[in-house]
mmCIF file of C-alpha atoms and ligand atoms in Angstrom:
data_model
loop_
_atom_site.group_PDB
_atom_site.id
_atom_site.type_symbol
_atom_site.label_atom_id
_atom_site.label_comp_id
_atom_site.label_asym_id
_atom_site.label_seq_id
_atom_site.Cartn_x
_atom_site.Cartn_y
_atom_site.Cartn_z
ATOM 1 C CA MET A 1 6.116 24.653 -17.288
ATOM 2 C CA THR A 2 3.450 22.351 -17.736
ATOM 3 C CA GLU A 3 0.208 20.747 -18.866
ATOM 4 C CA VAL A 4 -2.623 20.907 -16.727
ATOM 5 C CA ALA A 5 -4.236 17.554 -15.957
ATOM 6 C CA ALA A 6 -7.887 17.223 -15.437
ATOM 7 C CA VAL A 7 -8.928 16.063 -12.040
ATOM 8 C CA ASP A 8 -11.084 13.356 -13.158
ATOM 9 C CA GLU A 9 -9.031 11.692 -15.802
ATOM 10 C CA ALA A 10 -8.595 8.242 -14.133
ATOM 11 C CA PRO A 11 -10.369 5.440 -16.163
ATOM 12 C CA SER A 12 -13.468 3.869 -14.603
ATOM 13 C CA GLY A 13 -13.439 0.646 -12.704
ATOM 14 C CA PRO A 14 -13.791 -2.907 -13.688
ATOM 15 C CA ALA A 15 -16.420 -3.884 -16.310
ATOM 16 C CA ASP A 16 -19.161 -6.387 -15.522
ATOM 17 C CA ASP A 17 -17.302 -9.056 -17.406
ATOM 18 C CA ASP A 18 -14.287 -8.645 -15.286
ATOM 19 C CA TRP A 19 -16.392 -9.109 -12.142
ATOM 20 C CA ALA A 20 -17.987 -12.142 -13.593
ATOM 21 C CA ALA A 21 -14.623 -13.659 -14.702
ATOM 22 C CA ALA A 22 -13.223 -12.958 -11.280
ATOM 23 C CA VAL A 23 -16.316 -14.663 -9.403
ATOM 24 C CA ALA A 24 -15.958 -17.608 -11.661
ATOM 25 C CA ALA A 25 -12.294 -18.056 -11.140
ATOM 26 C CA VAL A 26 -13.015 -18.348 -7.405
ATOM 27 C CA ARG A 27 -16.333 -20.361 -7.553
ATOM 28 C CA ASP A 28 -15.104 -22.833 -10.130
ATOM 29 C CA LEU A 29 -11.989 -23.817 -8.073
ATOM 30 C CA PRO A 30 -11.733 -27.561 -7.724
ATOM 31 C CA ALA A 31 -11.937 -28.823 -3.954
ATOM 32 C CA ASP A 32 -8.019 -29.329 -3.904
ATOM 33 C CA ALA A 33 -7.011 -26.230 -5.512
ATOM 34 C CA ARG A 34 -4.030 -24.306 -4.031
ATOM 35 C CA VAL A 35 -4.599 -20.588 -3.789
ATOM 36 C CA LEU A 36 -1.706 -18.226 -3.161
ATOM 37 C CA LEU A 37 -2.479 -14.510 -2.179
ATOM 38 C CA ILE A 38 0.348 -11.983 -2.780
ATOM 39 C CA CYS A 39 0.458 -8.422 -1.752
ATOM 40 C CA HIS A 40 3.093 -5.737 -2.653
ATOM 41 C CA VAL A 41 6.691 -5.533 -1.195
ATOM 42 C CA ASN A 42 7.010 -3.801 2.203
ATOM 43 C CA PRO A 43 3.279 -4.400 2.787
ATOM 44 C CA ASP A 44 1.219 -1.464 4.271
ATOM 45 C CA GLY A 45 -1.987 -1.627 5.883
ATOM 46 C CA ASP A 46 -3.962 -1.854 2.587
ATOM 47 C CA ALA A 47 -1.678 -4.480 1.139
ATOM 48 C CA LEU A 48 -1.894 -6.776 4.345
ATOM 49 C CA GLY A 49 -5.425 -5.732 5.392
ATOM 50 C CA SER A 50 -7.142 -6.352 2.141
ATOM 51 C CA MET A 51 -5.126 -9.613 1.624
ATOM 52 C CA LEU A 52 -5.926 -11.145 4.904
ATOM 53 C CA GLY A 53 -9.500 -9.999 5.023
ATOM 54 C CA PHE A 54 -10.109 -11.541 1.646
ATOM 55 C CA GLY A 55 -8.208 -14.637 2.682
ATOM 56 C CA LEU A 56 -10.422 -15.134 5.530
ATOM 57 C CA GLY A 57 -13.446 -14.735 3.181
ATOM 58 C CA LEU A 58 -11.999 -17.450 1.053
ATOM 59 C CA ARG A 59 -11.591 -19.806 3.995
ATOM 60 C CA ARG A 60 -15.390 -19.175 4.753
ATOM 61 C CA LEU A 61 -16.060 -20.310 1.196
ATOM 62 C CA GLY A 62 -14.138 -23.477 1.926
ATOM 63 C CA VAL A 63 -10.888 -22.911 0.197
ATOM 64 C CA ARG A 64 -8.584 -25.268 2.209
ATOM 65 C CA ASP A 65 -5.140 -24.887 0.566
ATOM 66 C CA LEU A 66 -4.507 -21.216 0.989
ATOM 67 C CA GLN A 67 -1.439 -19.310 1.647
ATOM 68 C CA ALA A 68 -0.723 -15.520 1.854
ATOM 69 C CA THR A 69 2.709 -13.998 1.437
ATOM 70 C CA PHE A 70 4.670 -10.973 0.197
ATOM 71 C CA PRO A 71 8.077 -10.485 -1.285
ATOM 72 C CA GLY A 72 11.165 -9.958 0.881
ATOM 73 C CA PRO A 73 11.788 -10.736 4.444
ATOM 74 C CA ALA A 74 8.906 -12.615 6.162
ATOM 75 C CA GLU A 75 8.602 -9.863 8.982
ATOM 76 C CA VAL A 76 5.194 -8.533 9.458
ATOM 77 C CA PRO A 77 5.543 -4.921 10.600
ATOM 78 C CA GLU A 78 4.635 -4.836 14.407
ATOM 79 C CA PRO A 79 1.492 -2.634 13.955
ATOM 80 C CA PHE A 80 -0.185 -5.502 11.841
ATOM 81 C CA ARG A 81 1.008 -8.538 13.596
ATOM 82 C CA TRP A 82 -2.272 -8.940 15.725
ATOM 83 C CA MET A 83 -4.535 -8.941 12.778
ATOM 84 C CA PRO A 84 -6.866 -12.070 12.224
ATOM 85 C CA GLY A 85 -5.649 -13.987 9.253
ATOM 86 C CA VAL A 86 -1.979 -13.647 9.821
ATOM 87 C CA GLU A 87 -1.895 -17.359 10.270
ATOM 88 C CA LEU A 88 -2.368 -17.561 6.450
ATOM 89 C CA LEU A 89 1.105 -15.903 6.031
ATOM 90 C CA VAL A 90 4.052 -17.980 4.860
ATOM 91 C CA PRO A 91 7.535 -16.716 3.888
ATOM 92 C CA GLN A 92 7.963 -16.134 0.249
ATOM 93 C CA ASP A 93 10.417 -19.251 -0.079
ATOM 94 C CA ASP A 94 7.494 -21.587 1.285
ATOM 95 C CA ALA A 95 4.743 -20.311 -1.046
ATOM 96 C CA TYR A 96 3.177 -22.725 -3.577
ATOM 97 C CA LEU A 97 5.541 -23.048 -6.588
ATOM 98 C CA ASP A 98 2.613 -23.485 -9.138
ATOM 99 C CA PRO A 99 -0.545 -22.430 -7.509
ATOM 100 C CA ASP A 100 -3.933 -22.968 -9.235
ATOM 101 C CA LEU A 101 -4.866 -19.424 -8.721
ATOM 102 C CA VAL A 102 -2.814 -16.276 -7.517
ATOM 103 C CA ILE A 103 -4.516 -13.284 -6.330
ATOM 104 C CA CYS A 104 -2.445 -9.937 -6.048
ATOM 105 C CA PHE A 105 -3.408 -7.164 -3.759
ATOM 106 C CA ASP A 106 -2.588 -3.339 -3.865
ATOM 107 C CA ALA A 107 0.213 -3.935 -6.534
ATOM 108 C CA ALA A 108 0.312 -1.770 -9.509
ATOM 109 C CA SER A 109 2.789 -3.629 -11.330
ATOM 110 C CA LYS A 110 4.822 -6.971 -11.385
ATOM 111 C CA SER A 111 7.670 -5.124 -10.022
ATOM 112 C CA ARG A 112 5.975 -4.691 -6.749
ATOM 113 C CA LEU A 113 5.758 -8.550 -6.423
ATOM 114 C CA GLY A 114 9.713 -9.109 -6.178
ATOM 115 C CA ASP A 115 10.856 -12.684 -6.518
ATOM 116 C CA LEU A 116 7.095 -13.849 -6.288
ATOM 117 C CA VAL A 117 6.484 -12.818 -9.815
ATOM 118 C CA ASP A 118 7.484 -16.216 -10.958
ATOM 119 C CA ARG A 119 4.377 -17.656 -9.111
ATOM 120 C CA LEU A 120 2.358 -15.345 -10.910
ATOM 121 C CA ASP A 121 3.725 -16.601 -14.271
ATOM 122 C CA LYS A 122 3.406 -20.269 -13.318
ATOM 123 C CA ALA A 123 -0.129 -20.114 -11.892
ATOM 124 C CA ARG A 124 -2.961 -21.408 -13.882
ATOM 125 C CA ALA A 125 -5.127 -18.384 -13.329
ATOM 126 C CA SER A 126 -4.308 -14.971 -11.808
ATOM 127 C CA LEU A 127 -6.291 -12.181 -10.519
ATOM 128 C CA VAL A 128 -5.360 -8.634 -9.654
ATOM 129 C CA LEU A 129 -7.240 -6.605 -7.187
ATOM 130 C CA ASP A 130 -5.862 -2.968 -7.027
ATOM 131 C CA HIS A 131 -6.826 0.754 -7.063
ATOM 132 C CA HIS A 132 -3.833 2.263 -8.652
ATOM 133 C CA ALA A 133 -4.522 4.397 -11.942
ATOM 134 C CA SER A 134 -1.013 3.316 -13.028
ATOM 135 C CA ASN A 135 -1.810 -0.438 -12.842
ATOM 136 C CA THR A 136 -0.470 -2.327 -15.811
ATOM 137 C CA GLY A 137 -3.301 -4.995 -15.904
ATOM 138 C CA PHE A 138 -0.806 -7.735 -15.403
ATOM 139 C CA GLY A 139 -3.225 -10.312 -14.121
ATOM 140 C CA ARG A 140 -5.300 -12.609 -16.586
ATOM 141 C CA ILE A 141 -8.133 -11.043 -14.705
ATOM 142 C CA ASN A 142 -7.884 -7.555 -13.482
ATOM 143 C CA LEU A 143 -10.267 -5.916 -11.053
ATOM 144 C CA VAL A 144 -8.696 -2.352 -10.846
ATOM 145 C CA ASP A 145 -10.780 0.586 -9.655
ATOM 146 C CA PRO A 146 -8.839 3.892 -9.581
ATOM 147 C CA HIS A 147 -11.733 5.595 -7.936
ATOM 148 C CA ALA A 148 -11.508 3.102 -5.050
ATOM 149 C CA ALA A 149 -9.971 4.673 -1.699
ATOM 150 C CA ALA A 150 -8.240 1.397 -1.032
ATOM 151 C CA THR A 151 -7.797 -2.076 -2.465
ATOM 152 C CA SER A 152 -10.066 -3.296 0.248
ATOM 153 C CA VAL A 153 -13.004 -1.545 -1.396
ATOM 154 C CA VAL A 154 -12.390 -3.845 -4.351
ATOM 155 C CA ALA A 155 -11.899 -6.844 -2.206
ATOM 156 C CA LEU A 156 -15.183 -6.193 -0.194
ATOM 157 C CA GLU A 157 -16.985 -5.989 -3.585
ATOM 158 C CA LEU A 158 -15.787 -9.189 -4.717
ATOM 159 C CA LEU A 159 -16.442 -10.882 -1.384
ATOM 160 C CA ASP A 160 -19.987 -9.528 -1.792
ATOM 161 C CA ARG A 161 -20.379 -10.884 -5.287
ATOM 162 C CA LEU A 162 -19.094 -14.249 -4.033
ATOM 163 C CA GLY A 163 -21.832 -14.259 -1.497
ATOM 164 C CA VAL A 164 -19.513 -14.210 1.574
ATOM 165 C CA THR A 165 -21.211 -13.087 4.658
ATOM 166 C CA LEU A 166 -18.985 -10.408 6.334
ATOM 167 C CA ASP A 167 -17.786 -11.213 9.814
ATOM 168 C CA ALA A 168 -15.642 -9.241 12.416
ATOM 169 C CA GLU A 169 -12.450 -10.876 11.656
ATOM 170 C CA MET A 170 -12.704 -10.316 7.840
ATOM 171 C CA ALA A 171 -13.855 -6.674 8.532
ATOM 172 C CA THR A 172 -10.827 -6.022 10.724
ATOM 173 C CA GLY A 173 -8.269 -6.418 7.844
ATOM 174 C CA LEU A 174 -10.649 -4.461 5.411
ATOM 175 C CA TYR A 175 -10.924 -1.679 7.929
ATOM 176 C CA VAL A 176 -7.182 -1.459 8.666
ATOM 177 C CA ALA A 177 -6.875 -1.119 4.891
ATOM 178 C CA LEU A 178 -9.597 1.438 4.564
ATOM 179 C CA THR A 179 -8.150 3.640 7.329
ATOM 180 C CA THR A 180 -4.589 3.259 6.224
ATOM 181 C CA ASP A 181 -5.188 4.501 2.639
ATOM 182 C CA THR A 182 -7.638 7.289 3.554
ATOM 183 C CA GLY A 183 -5.337 8.609 6.329
ATOM 184 C CA SER A 184 -8.202 7.816 8.731
ATOM 185 C CA PHE A 185 -10.748 9.192 6.464
ATOM 186 C CA ARG A 186 -8.943 12.501 6.043
ATOM 187 C CA PHE A 187 -7.934 12.224 2.402
ATOM 188 C CA GLU A 188 -9.658 13.285 -0.814
ATOM 189 C CA ALA A 189 -10.907 9.823 -1.492
ATOM 190 C CA THR A 190 -13.026 9.804 1.545
ATOM 191 C CA THR A 191 -16.414 9.602 -0.303
ATOM 192 C CA PRO A 192 -19.917 8.968 1.042
ATOM 193 C CA ALA A 193 -19.383 5.364 -0.184
ATOM 194 C CA VAL A 194 -16.187 5.140 1.911
ATOM 195 C CA HIS A 195 -18.165 5.990 5.102
ATOM 196 C CA GLU A 196 -20.749 3.561 4.160
ATOM 197 C CA MET A 197 -18.327 0.893 3.822
ATOM 198 C CA ALA A 198 -16.776 1.712 7.046
ATOM 199 C CA ALA A 199 -20.218 1.570 8.684
ATOM 200 C CA ARG A 200 -20.858 -2.005 7.400
ATOM 201 C CA LEU A 201 -17.315 -2.924 8.696
ATOM 202 C CA VAL A 202 -17.886 -1.499 12.215
ATOM 203 C CA ALA A 203 -21.425 -2.919 12.442
ATOM 204 C CA THR A 204 -19.779 -6.413 12.555
ATOM 205 C CA GLY A 205 -18.518 -5.349 16.004
ATOM 206 C CA ILE A 206 -14.856 -4.582 15.378
ATOM 207 C CA ARG A 207 -13.534 -1.707 17.675
ATOM 208 C CA PRO A 208 -12.281 1.265 15.734
ATOM 209 C CA GLY A 209 -10.527 2.763 18.785
ATOM 210 C CA ASP A 210 -8.501 -0.317 19.514
ATOM 211 C CA ILE A 211 -7.586 -0.736 15.723
ATOM 212 C CA SER A 212 -6.510 2.909 15.287
ATOM 213 C CA ARG A 213 -4.535 2.696 18.469
ATOM 214 C CA ARG A 214 -2.726 -0.542 17.563
ATOM 215 C CA VAL A 215 -1.997 0.474 13.785
ATOM 216 C CA PHE A 216 -1.426 4.225 14.269
ATOM 217 C CA ASP A 217 -0.688 5.248 17.715
ATOM 218 C CA THR A 218 1.585 2.647 19.205
ATOM 219 C CA ARG A 219 5.398 2.898 18.575
ATOM 220 C CA PRO A 220 8.500 2.305 20.783
ATOM 221 C CA PHE A 221 9.971 5.221 22.568
ATOM 222 C CA GLY A 222 13.126 4.857 20.432
ATOM 223 C CA ALA A 223 10.933 5.708 17.417
ATOM 224 C CA VAL A 224 9.903 9.002 18.902
ATOM 225 C CA ARG A 225 13.576 9.897 19.517
ATOM 226 C CA LEU A 226 14.397 8.792 16.064
ATOM 227 C CA PHE A 227 11.594 11.029 14.617
ATOM 228 C CA GLY A 228 12.915 13.985 16.608
ATOM 229 C CA GLU A 229 16.382 13.631 14.934
ATOM 230 C CA VAL A 230 15.029 12.968 11.444
ATOM 231 C CA LEU A 231 12.449 15.775 11.682
ATOM 232 C CA GLY A 232 15.135 18.073 13.139
ATOM 233 C CA ARG A 233 17.078 17.957 9.792
ATOM 234 C CA ALA A 234 13.987 18.541 7.500
ATOM 235 C CA THR A 235 14.723 21.098 4.740
ATOM 236 C CA LEU A 236 12.110 23.441 3.354
ATOM 237 C CA GLU A 237 12.689 24.577 -0.228
ATOM 238 C CA PRO A 238 9.960 27.327 -1.034
ATOM 239 C CA ALA A 239 11.060 27.886 -4.639
ATOM 240 C CA ALA A 240 10.926 24.157 -5.492
ATOM 241 C CA ALA A 241 8.080 22.474 -7.420
ATOM 242 C CA ALA A 242 7.665 25.770 -9.452
ATOM 243 C CA GLY A 243 7.071 27.849 -6.398
ATOM 244 C CA HIS A 244 4.666 25.295 -4.656
ATOM 245 C CA GLY A 245 7.503 24.407 -2.303
ATOM 246 C CA LEU A 246 9.108 21.201 -1.194
ATOM 247 C CA VAL A 247 9.959 19.895 2.132
ATOM 248 C CA TRP A 248 12.118 16.772 2.473
ATOM 249 C CA THR A 249 14.063 14.753 4.956
ATOM 250 C CA TYR A 250 15.975 11.406 4.955
ATOM 251 C CA ALA A 251 16.813 8.583 7.273
ATOM 252 C CA THR A 252 19.588 5.977 7.048
ATOM 253 C CA HIS A 253 20.274 2.606 8.336
ATOM 254 C CA ASP A 254 22.671 4.039 10.751
ATOM 255 C CA ASP A 255 19.896 6.316 12.061
ATOM 256 C CA LEU A 256 17.649 3.239 12.850
ATOM 257 C CA ALA A 257 20.642 1.316 14.249
ATOM 258 C CA ARG A 258 21.399 4.258 16.625
ATOM 259 C CA HIS A 259 17.825 4.194 17.993
ATOM 260 C CA GLU A 260 17.647 0.272 17.639
ATOM 261 C CA GLN A 261 14.610 0.631 15.417
ATOM 262 C CA PRO A 262 13.071 -1.632 12.706
ATOM 263 C CA ALA A 263 12.567 -0.050 9.281
ATOM 264 C CA TYR A 264 8.807 0.069 9.562
ATOM 265 C CA VAL A 265 8.791 2.764 12.100
ATOM 266 C CA LEU A 266 9.650 5.181 9.256
ATOM 267 C CA GLU A 267 6.544 4.572 7.365
ATOM 268 C CA ALA A 268 4.673 7.073 9.499
ATOM 269 C CA LEU A 269 7.405 9.763 8.986
ATOM 270 C CA ILE A 270 5.888 11.201 5.895
ATOM 271 C CA ASP A 271 2.814 12.270 7.912
ATOM 272 C CA SER A 272 4.767 14.356 10.219
ATOM 273 C CA VAL A 273 6.641 16.063 7.394
ATOM 274 C CA ARG A 274 3.791 16.675 4.992
ATOM 275 C CA CYS A 275 1.931 18.986 7.534
ATOM 276 C CA THR A 276 4.288 21.697 6.669
ATOM 277 C CA GLU A 277 2.171 24.630 5.452
ATOM 278 C CA GLU A 278 4.878 26.260 3.299
ATOM 279 C CA ALA A 279 5.195 23.192 0.902
ATOM 280 C CA ASP A 280 2.778 21.512 -1.428
ATOM 281 C CA VAL A 281 5.112 18.599 -1.957
ATOM 282 C CA SER A 282 6.811 16.467 0.917
ATOM 283 C CA CYS A 283 9.310 13.877 0.584
ATOM 284 C CA VAL A 284 10.823 11.342 2.866
ATOM 285 C CA ILE A 285 13.862 9.444 1.541
ATOM 286 C CA LYS A 286 14.574 6.017 3.523
ATOM 287 C CA GLN A 287 17.753 4.043 2.926
ATOM 288 C CA SER A 288 16.737 0.655 1.747
ATOM 289 C CA GLY A 289 20.226 -0.684 0.660
ATOM 290 C CA GLU A 290 23.938 0.311 0.317
ATOM 291 C CA ALA A 291 23.121 2.945 -2.193
ATOM 292 C CA GLU A 292 19.521 2.357 -2.556
ATOM 293 C CA TRP A 293 16.471 4.468 -1.211
ATOM 294 C CA ALA A 294 12.775 4.151 -0.882
ATOM 295 C CA VAL A 295 11.233 7.591 -1.628
ATOM 296 C CA SER A 296 7.858 8.588 -0.473
ATOM 297 C CA LEU A 297 6.191 11.528 -2.204
ATOM 298 C CA ARG A 298 2.979 13.452 -1.029
ATOM 299 C CA SER A 299 1.298 16.494 -2.511
ATOM 300 C CA LYS A 300 -1.514 18.687 -1.283
ATOM 301 C CA GLY A 301 -3.016 18.943 -4.554
ATOM 302 C CA ALA A 302 -1.041 21.268 -6.760
ATOM 303 C CA VAL A 303 1.528 18.839 -8.150
ATOM 304 C CA ASP A 304 0.876 15.384 -9.556
ATOM 305 C CA VAL A 305 3.514 13.312 -7.692
ATOM 306 C CA SER A 306 2.436 10.148 -9.272
ATOM 307 C CA ALA A 307 3.774 11.417 -12.739
ATOM 308 C CA VAL A 308 7.010 12.439 -10.818
ATOM 309 C CA ALA A 309 7.348 8.903 -9.301
ATOM 310 C CA VAL A 310 6.812 7.435 -12.701
ATOM 311 C CA ALA A 311 9.401 9.412 -14.217
ATOM 312 C CA LEU A 312 11.761 8.320 -11.574
ATOM 313 C CA GLY A 313 10.886 4.533 -12.054
ATOM 314 C CA GLY A 314 8.033 4.205 -9.528
ATOM 315 C CA GLY A 315 4.339 4.784 -9.379
ATOM 316 C CA GLY A 316 1.531 5.638 -7.135
ATOM 317 C CA HIS A 317 -1.466 7.921 -6.920
ATOM 318 C CA ARG A 318 -1.659 11.685 -7.688
ATOM 319 C CA PHE A 319 -1.252 12.817 -4.170
ATOM 320 C CA ALA A 320 0.799 9.763 -2.786
ATOM 321 C CA ALA A 321 3.417 8.052 -4.714
ATOM 322 C CA GLY A 322 6.817 6.583 -4.409
ATOM 323 C CA PHE A 323 9.849 5.106 -6.109
ATOM 324 C CA THR A 324 13.194 3.311 -5.377
ATOM 325 C CA GLY A 325 16.163 5.646 -5.990
ATOM 326 C CA ARG A 326 19.805 4.705 -6.439
ATOM 327 C CA GLY A 327 23.142 6.569 -5.810
ATOM 328 C CA ALA A 328 24.171 9.288 -3.519
ATOM 329 C CA LEU A 329 21.617 11.134 -1.428
ATOM 330 C CA ASP A 330 22.370 14.643 -2.824
ATOM 331 C CA GLU A 331 22.212 13.420 -6.440
ATOM 332 C CA LEU A 332 18.913 11.690 -5.741
ATOM 333 C CA VAL A 333 17.566 14.983 -4.292
ATOM 334 C CA GLY A 334 18.694 16.678 -7.304
ATOM 335 C CA ARG A 335 16.890 14.404 -9.601
ATOM 336 C CA ILE A 336 13.555 14.919 -7.531
ATOM 337 C CA ARG A 337 13.999 18.695 -7.625
ATOM 338 C CA ALA A 338 14.634 18.562 -11.224
ATOM 339 C CA GLU A 339 11.420 16.423 -12.034
ATOM 340 C CA LEU A 340 9.376 18.634 -9.665
ATOM 341 C CA ALA A 341 10.397 21.800 -11.681
ATOM 342 C CA THR A 342 8.602 20.644 -14.556
ATOM 343 C CA ALA A 343 6.032 18.604 -12.885
ATOM 344 C CA THR A 344 2.392 18.318 -14.116
ATOM 345 C CA LEU A 345 0.176 20.650 -12.280
ATOM 346 C CA ILE A 346 -3.394 19.599 -11.286
ATOM 347 C CA ALA A 347 -6.130 21.862 -12.235
ATOM 348 C CA PRO A 348 -7.822 23.542 -9.173
HETATM 349 P P1 LIG B 401 4.531 5.060 0.245
HETATM 350 O O1 LIG B 401 5.046 6.393 0.148
HETATM 351 O O2 LIG B 401 5.558 3.971 0.303
HETATM 352 O O3 LIG B 401 3.481 5.055 1.326
HETATM 353 O O4 LIG B 401 3.656 4.769 -1.051
HETATM 354 C C1 LIG B 401 2.823 5.640 -1.645
HETATM 355 C C2 LIG B 401 2.211 5.292 -2.805
HETATM 356 O O5 LIG B 401 3.286 5.157 -3.910
HETATM 357 C C3 LIG B 401 1.554 3.819 -2.810
HETATM 358 O O6 LIG B 401 0.347 3.919 -3.352
HETATM 359 C C4 LIG B 401 2.487 2.820 -3.472
HETATM 360 O O7 LIG B 401 1.728 1.866 -4.083
HETATM 361 C C5 LIG B 401 3.377 3.875 -4.354
HETATM 362 N N1 LIG B 401 4.709 3.445 -4.471
HETATM 363 C C6 LIG B 401 5.559 3.430 -3.374
HETATM 364 N N2 LIG B 401 6.707 2.954 -3.771
HETATM 365 C C7 LIG B 401 6.699 2.575 -5.098
HETATM 366 C C8 LIG B 401 7.596 1.904 -6.130
HETATM 367 N N3 LIG B 401 8.798 1.787 -5.648
HETATM 368 N N4 LIG B 401 7.147 1.628 -7.158
HETATM 369 C C9 LIG B 401 5.719 1.858 -7.503
HETATM 370 N N5 LIG B 401 4.984 2.525 -6.586
HETATM 371 C C10 LIG B 401 5.366 2.770 -5.569
HETATM 372 MN MN1 LIG B 402 -0.030 -0.146 -0.533
HETATM 373 MN MN1 LIG B 403 -3.666 1.000 -1.413
#
């Protein structure tokens, strides 16, 4: 099998020059500058939360012509619709065509920006805020910190350097982002600095109980029934991933339609699957088109699923990654199995 990757191989965060360039790009904006914020397709809590939290910070700095958007249908997943800053959102087709500054959030590559990539190319300046080790550095200025638990960590640091005073509205988005990407402070990336940031955010007066209930613990009853069905057909393959084990399941458009559910409810499915003790790797395959699937991969630490996702055309982090798969479901599962059989193991 396999090379063994060192645990701490990710490159370090942004250099002082990058921070200085990012601060200048915002500070030196003319009064009539149009600023466009873009986060990744199928936005999650980190993508939306860091974008809207940062956007409200730009408002405080006096940026007037400001839009936030993401590729694809303009629908914000229900759990995030209440967040302060959603009023900044516009459908992708309404986004400035040639903004003065584009700022991207939580996107590791241009491919995560869908049709909005042309805005990036046309913008006078571009700034990328992210925390994926696989980030391709596609901005003119790149603030990428692979050690950051969420993109909102990078966003808050930039707001601090811009001299913006944190308030509860900004803190709400940044907190949603931080709790989403740390699995509510359960994942490996939950360092003392993460808790210190959370303390700062909570000290603004936001209510973590309310926020967690809205984001993580409120779903339609139909979603509960849908989960029952989809979890009922989960498959455990103990010999997969070189004996570390794989557990997987899938959900189709037909499953969603039968239970009258929107696609976003499936985002939480991976958490119910990955608790399987007998498998290091978990996988949820969600239909996203006629013969197209959004694949989520998680690892408990033995297997680098980011490398698996990259090999299959996607990206992500070592313990949480994904890709878009095409073709028949059984062939797709076969490709995942094959990639896992020779996957990179992470040193204990
Ligand atoms: P998800 O399973 O959708 O929650 O995504 C887990 C991680 O994988 C996130 O950090 C995503 O940025 C990354 N990811 C998911 N899908 C893709 C994709 N199609 N291409 C690149 N990265 C992805
Ligand atoms: Mn994300
Ligand atoms: Mn993230």
